[in-house]
XYZ file of C-alpha atoms in Angstrom:
358
model
C 144.891 89.084 44.849
C 144.264 89.610 48.577
C 142.075 87.416 49.655
C 139.832 86.758 53.242
C 142.611 86.519 56.314
C 142.392 83.017 57.519
C 141.117 82.508 61.225
C 144.297 81.736 62.877
C 145.288 85.139 61.719
C 142.591 86.478 63.754
C 142.514 83.419 66.127
C 146.621 83.048 66.365
C 147.131 79.910 68.368
C 148.560 80.109 72.210
C 149.839 77.936 74.895
C 147.695 76.212 77.987
C 149.026 74.540 80.314
C 148.714 73.177 83.968
C 146.631 70.158 84.759
C 143.631 70.398 82.194
C 141.664 68.013 80.042
C 141.651 68.699 76.345
C 138.383 68.995 74.836
C 136.263 66.375 73.603
C 133.584 65.817 70.977
C 130.043 65.226 71.685
C 128.382 63.126 69.966
C 126.803 65.014 67.527
C 129.630 67.134 66.584
C 129.963 69.951 68.907
C 133.034 70.130 71.262
C 132.171 69.571 74.540
C 133.230 72.239 77.627
C 136.632 71.321 79.443
C 138.025 71.006 83.095
C 138.961 74.157 83.288
C 139.823 75.246 87.211
C 141.361 77.338 89.336
C 144.739 77.263 89.252
C 145.411 76.749 85.615
C 147.232 78.831 83.043
C 146.273 80.955 80.337
C 149.011 82.437 77.642
C 147.298 85.284 75.057
C 148.796 87.778 73.497
C 149.121 89.910 75.351
C 150.431 88.061 78.950
C 150.026 85.733 81.322
C 146.278 84.464 83.210
C 145.869 82.527 85.907
C 142.558 81.505 86.757
C 141.441 82.655 90.266
C 137.860 82.039 90.163
C 134.790 80.321 87.792
C 132.509 82.875 87.665
C 130.086 81.134 85.697
C 129.172 78.805 82.982
C 126.916 77.914 80.144
C 125.889 76.110 77.281
C 128.743 78.330 75.522
C 131.486 76.944 78.104
C 133.031 78.922 81.042
C 133.501 82.787 82.585
C 136.713 83.290 85.081
C 138.058 85.578 87.110
C 141.493 85.920 85.812
C 144.669 87.662 86.804
C 147.406 88.895 84.685
C 150.683 87.616 85.919
C 153.297 90.488 86.427
C 150.573 93.425 86.712
C 147.978 91.285 88.456
C 145.362 93.403 86.648
C 141.963 91.500 87.409
C 140.029 90.458 83.918
C 136.936 88.396 83.010
C 138.031 85.704 80.917
C 135.017 83.882 77.965
C 136.303 80.417 77.340
C 134.003 79.449 74.098
C 134.774 75.799 73.582
C 132.930 76.068 70.251
C 135.024 77.831 67.675
C 132.326 78.768 65.664
C 130.513 80.820 68.568
C 133.908 82.269 69.469
C 134.705 83.755 66.383
C 130.927 84.608 65.617
C 131.476 86.751 69.534
C 134.691 88.271 68.646
C 133.268 89.295 64.777
C 130.744 90.943 66.981
C 133.240 93.330 69.548
C 134.781 93.965 66.044
C 131.773 96.092 65.341
C 131.767 98.153 68.507
C 135.560 98.941 68.595
C 135.066 101.985 67.175
C 133.362 103.381 69.959
C 134.441 104.237 73.466
C 133.163 101.831 76.215
C 133.693 104.144 78.800
C 131.528 107.561 77.087
C 128.874 104.631 75.768
C 128.839 102.207 78.862
C 129.525 99.293 76.844
C 132.059 95.832 77.976
C 135.226 96.810 77.089
C 137.334 93.469 74.966
C 141.023 93.534 75.501
C 141.782 90.905 73.538
C 141.354 87.397 71.830
C 143.552 84.274 71.457
C 142.901 80.693 70.793
C 144.093 77.493 71.942
C 143.203 73.948 70.683
C 139.487 74.079 69.341
C 138.972 76.746 72.331
C 138.252 80.494 72.196
C 139.297 82.658 75.217
C 137.524 86.566 75.193
C 139.843 88.867 77.809
C 136.978 91.069 78.836
C 137.164 93.737 81.840
C 136.237 92.143 85.564
C 132.613 93.770 86.165
C 130.674 93.905 89.801
C 127.200 91.557 89.693
C 124.654 92.118 86.725
C 121.280 93.020 87.339
C 119.676 89.838 87.234
C 122.012 88.211 90.531
C 121.049 92.059 92.096
C 117.309 91.943 91.904
C 117.679 87.902 93.313
C 119.607 89.426 95.968
C 117.395 91.601 96.866
C 114.255 89.247 96.550
C 112.829 91.244 93.903
C 112.636 94.524 95.819
C 111.376 97.619 93.493
C 114.356 99.798 92.813
C 113.848 103.317 93.768
C 113.768 106.196 91.169
C 117.001 108.097 91.230
C 118.785 104.448 90.707
C 116.430 103.537 87.876
C 117.160 107.245 86.078
C 120.974 106.634 86.171
C 120.741 102.935 84.353
C 117.889 104.490 82.044
C 119.856 107.218 81.109
C 123.391 105.040 80.382
C 121.878 102.245 78.076
C 120.281 105.176 76.036
C 123.910 106.604 75.616
C 124.867 102.528 74.841
C 121.682 102.182 72.219
C 122.486 105.729 70.716
C 125.818 104.893 70.327
C 125.104 100.977 68.524
C 122.415 102.946 66.432
C 124.938 105.848 65.363
C 127.252 102.670 63.598
C 124.040 100.530 62.734
C 124.430 97.520 65.406
C 121.756 95.434 66.852
C 122.259 94.029 70.453
C 119.604 91.445 70.155
C 120.034 90.272 73.646
C 119.016 92.655 75.883
C 117.942 91.382 79.301
C 118.973 91.318 83.149
C 121.445 89.425 83.041
C 123.344 91.598 80.110
C 123.609 94.856 81.771
C 125.770 94.148 84.922
C 127.516 97.244 87.269
C 130.833 98.742 86.491
C 130.976 100.375 90.107
C 127.634 100.056 91.873
C 128.724 102.531 94.076
C 128.900 105.599 91.720
C 126.290 103.455 89.782
C 128.164 102.801 86.763
C 126.601 100.156 84.220
C 127.722 98.597 81.440
C 125.956 96.612 78.609
C 127.501 93.279 78.007
C 127.694 90.017 75.739
C 127.464 90.809 71.755
C 127.602 87.393 70.806
C 124.694 87.863 68.828
C 124.840 91.111 67.946
C 124.167 91.826 64.183
C 124.505 95.327 61.745
C 120.951 96.231 61.700
C 121.067 95.580 57.394
C 121.253 91.832 58.553
C 118.407 91.732 61.278
C 116.711 87.982 60.139
C 112.647 88.301 59.581
C 111.513 85.358 61.237
C 114.507 84.183 63.395
C 114.164 83.229 67.009
C 116.780 86.246 69.111
C 115.935 87.913 72.434
C 115.035 86.194 75.483
C 111.470 85.546 75.712
C 110.357 87.778 78.512
C 112.086 90.597 76.647
C 111.090 89.495 73.032
C 109.713 92.704 70.959
C 106.531 91.508 69.193
C 107.655 92.492 65.682
C 109.856 89.612 66.358
C 107.627 87.331 68.092
C 105.379 88.275 65.398
C 107.454 87.615 62.438
C 107.438 91.256 61.177
C 110.915 93.121 59.644
C 112.770 94.455 62.948
C 115.320 97.287 62.916
C 117.294 98.607 66.315
C 114.048 99.347 67.869
C 113.670 96.341 69.471
C 116.834 96.678 71.606
C 114.961 100.142 73.209
C 111.723 97.041 73.473
C 114.350 95.079 75.361
C 115.618 97.439 77.785
C 111.863 98.845 78.294
C 111.125 95.314 79.953
C 114.566 95.369 81.500
C 113.334 98.593 83.442
C 109.800 97.945 83.846
C 111.508 94.476 85.555
C 114.047 96.858 87.783
C 110.961 99.594 88.514
C 108.385 96.773 89.960
C 110.586 93.858 90.627
C 108.197 91.258 88.478
C 108.660 90.771 84.679
C 105.276 92.444 83.546
C 103.890 90.178 80.776
C 104.268 86.472 80.960
C 106.563 84.390 79.286
C 105.583 81.041 79.137
C 104.142 81.055 75.996
C 104.359 83.789 72.534
C 100.940 84.166 72.814
C 100.245 84.683 76.235
C 102.616 88.090 75.790
C 101.490 89.127 72.873
C 97.676 88.556 74.410
C 99.309 90.395 77.733
C 100.779 93.329 75.266
C 97.375 94.266 74.249
C 95.459 94.771 77.058
C 95.041 96.917 79.686
C 98.169 96.983 82.190
C 98.762 98.472 85.418
C 101.716 99.579 87.133
C 101.317 100.386 90.636
C 102.828 103.899 90.603
C 102.983 107.149 93.015
C 100.770 109.710 92.134
C 103.949 112.180 91.653
C 105.128 114.063 89.052
C 108.381 111.662 88.615
C 106.841 108.381 88.848
C 104.383 110.216 86.135
C 107.944 110.925 83.889
C 108.810 107.528 84.494
C 105.659 105.725 83.454
C 105.285 107.689 80.518
C 109.288 107.079 78.946
C 108.136 103.380 80.080
C 105.093 103.880 77.953
C 107.023 105.045 74.851
C 109.493 102.231 75.247
C 106.447 99.621 75.353
C 105.119 100.661 72.345
C 104.220 97.999 70.410
C 104.512 99.754 66.887
C 107.821 100.638 65.765
C 107.659 102.638 63.945
C 106.212 104.907 66.844
C 108.578 103.377 69.784
C 110.534 105.997 71.219
C 114.857 106.615 69.683
C 117.690 105.900 72.464
C 118.071 110.055 71.414
C 114.944 111.110 72.176
C 114.751 109.377 75.144
C 118.204 110.793 76.018
C 115.586 114.241 75.747
C 112.852 113.026 77.719
C 111.424 114.299 80.855
C 112.542 111.198 83.411
C 116.299 111.605 82.017
C 116.791 115.474 82.343
C 114.744 115.920 85.250
C 112.991 119.335 84.112
C 109.714 118.162 85.647
C 110.935 118.603 89.063
C 112.012 121.858 88.843
C 109.260 123.985 91.105
C 108.296 124.912 94.970
C 107.885 121.237 96.869
C 111.029 119.894 94.784
C 113.531 120.988 96.206
C 114.957 118.592 98.133
C 113.842 115.650 96.007
C 115.306 116.977 93.200
C 118.719 117.922 94.863
C 118.915 113.822 95.508
C 117.969 113.517 91.946
C 121.063 115.620 90.870
C 123.456 114.587 93.508
C 122.996 110.725 92.084
C 122.328 111.973 88.427
C 125.915 113.922 88.743
C 127.624 110.725 89.000
C 126.841 109.709 85.682
C 126.996 113.619 83.896
C 124.760 114.279 80.626
C 126.456 116.399 78.211
C 124.860 119.453 77.148
C 123.563 117.739 74.286
C 121.981 115.457 75.945
C 120.515 117.671 78.935
C 119.136 120.692 76.144
C 115.623 120.959 75.211
C 114.047 118.419 72.286
C 113.811 120.507 69.313
C 110.918 118.129 68.219
C 107.713 117.203 70.117
C 107.700 113.990 71.387
C 106.320 111.315 69.694
C 102.114 111.265 71.063
C 100.709 108.851 73.016
C 98.063 107.043 71.973
C 95.319 106.206 74.801
C 93.428 102.867 72.232
C 93.964 99.164 72.728
C 93.944 98.385 69.089
C 91.927 94.701 68.418
C 95.278 93.810 66.118
C 98.145 92.846 67.897
C 100.517 94.392 65.162
C 99.534 97.763 66.085
C 98.610 97.574 69.665
C 100.262 100.575 71.814
C 99.971 99.511 75.456
C 98.875 101.308 78.243
C 99.660 101.704 81.226
C 98.490 103.898 83.865
């Protein structure tokens, strides 16, 4: 009889040395965050890591920028104080290990190890998140050439996740990072709450409020299209520099979704193409929401709408930017099936509403 592998087989006990405080039990049984500091060492399965800088922290624990001794390679190590949460994130990362992280713009995990009650996940080091980027630029609108590069790469990420039946469940500005800002390379990160599509819970409070799909708010059946909605909200934020809908209360969010919504835009073909794509991503009915494969074939991504007189210079600039993130032949060929139609009626029922963006 072959039983389920013990947790220790995935999380071998390792050594942590340096001046530190061991995890403390909180009053409710949770592990309190330990005091990891610069100069500490973590010994993993593939090498020894020295903490150079604390990049961030939250209720889960901390993220540290570390160097691997001997090679001086840089990594981002996520230290999770709660063992169960660490196990869940590791299990989520195992789901996507069959996907190429470079081709599909997904964060790469190198190893996972533990000491005492603390789980360490070793990831590639990235630059800054979209949240930090927008804050640094005081929420200024982002040029469409950059929005297009971001959209294309994230559509590829969602297409890959859909192909293996996985839903990210937490797409937001914080969870998309620049892998290389100069060449506009992005990666989708933080799969801590990712699940298989057939295990999506109904009625659970998933997704951050500003990026929460209407079917999640309404407690309706869910599928991978909740990620497309969340990505649509991300692109809207990047495009206009702010959240398009209020997010203090679910009622206010739903009300804004079913009412006429207007984005400032220029009356040129490229902005029209982007707004059309955004409408299809922010389709309140998930059955009519655009899919990742369809999105990759949309004119805004393929730039077919930029052909013609008077557009040559602009088109060349756009293609130059997208040349840094090349599209495959399958992604640029015309769609064999027509795109979803956009219905201009504002429905009275929130569950059937359609967003109109002019």
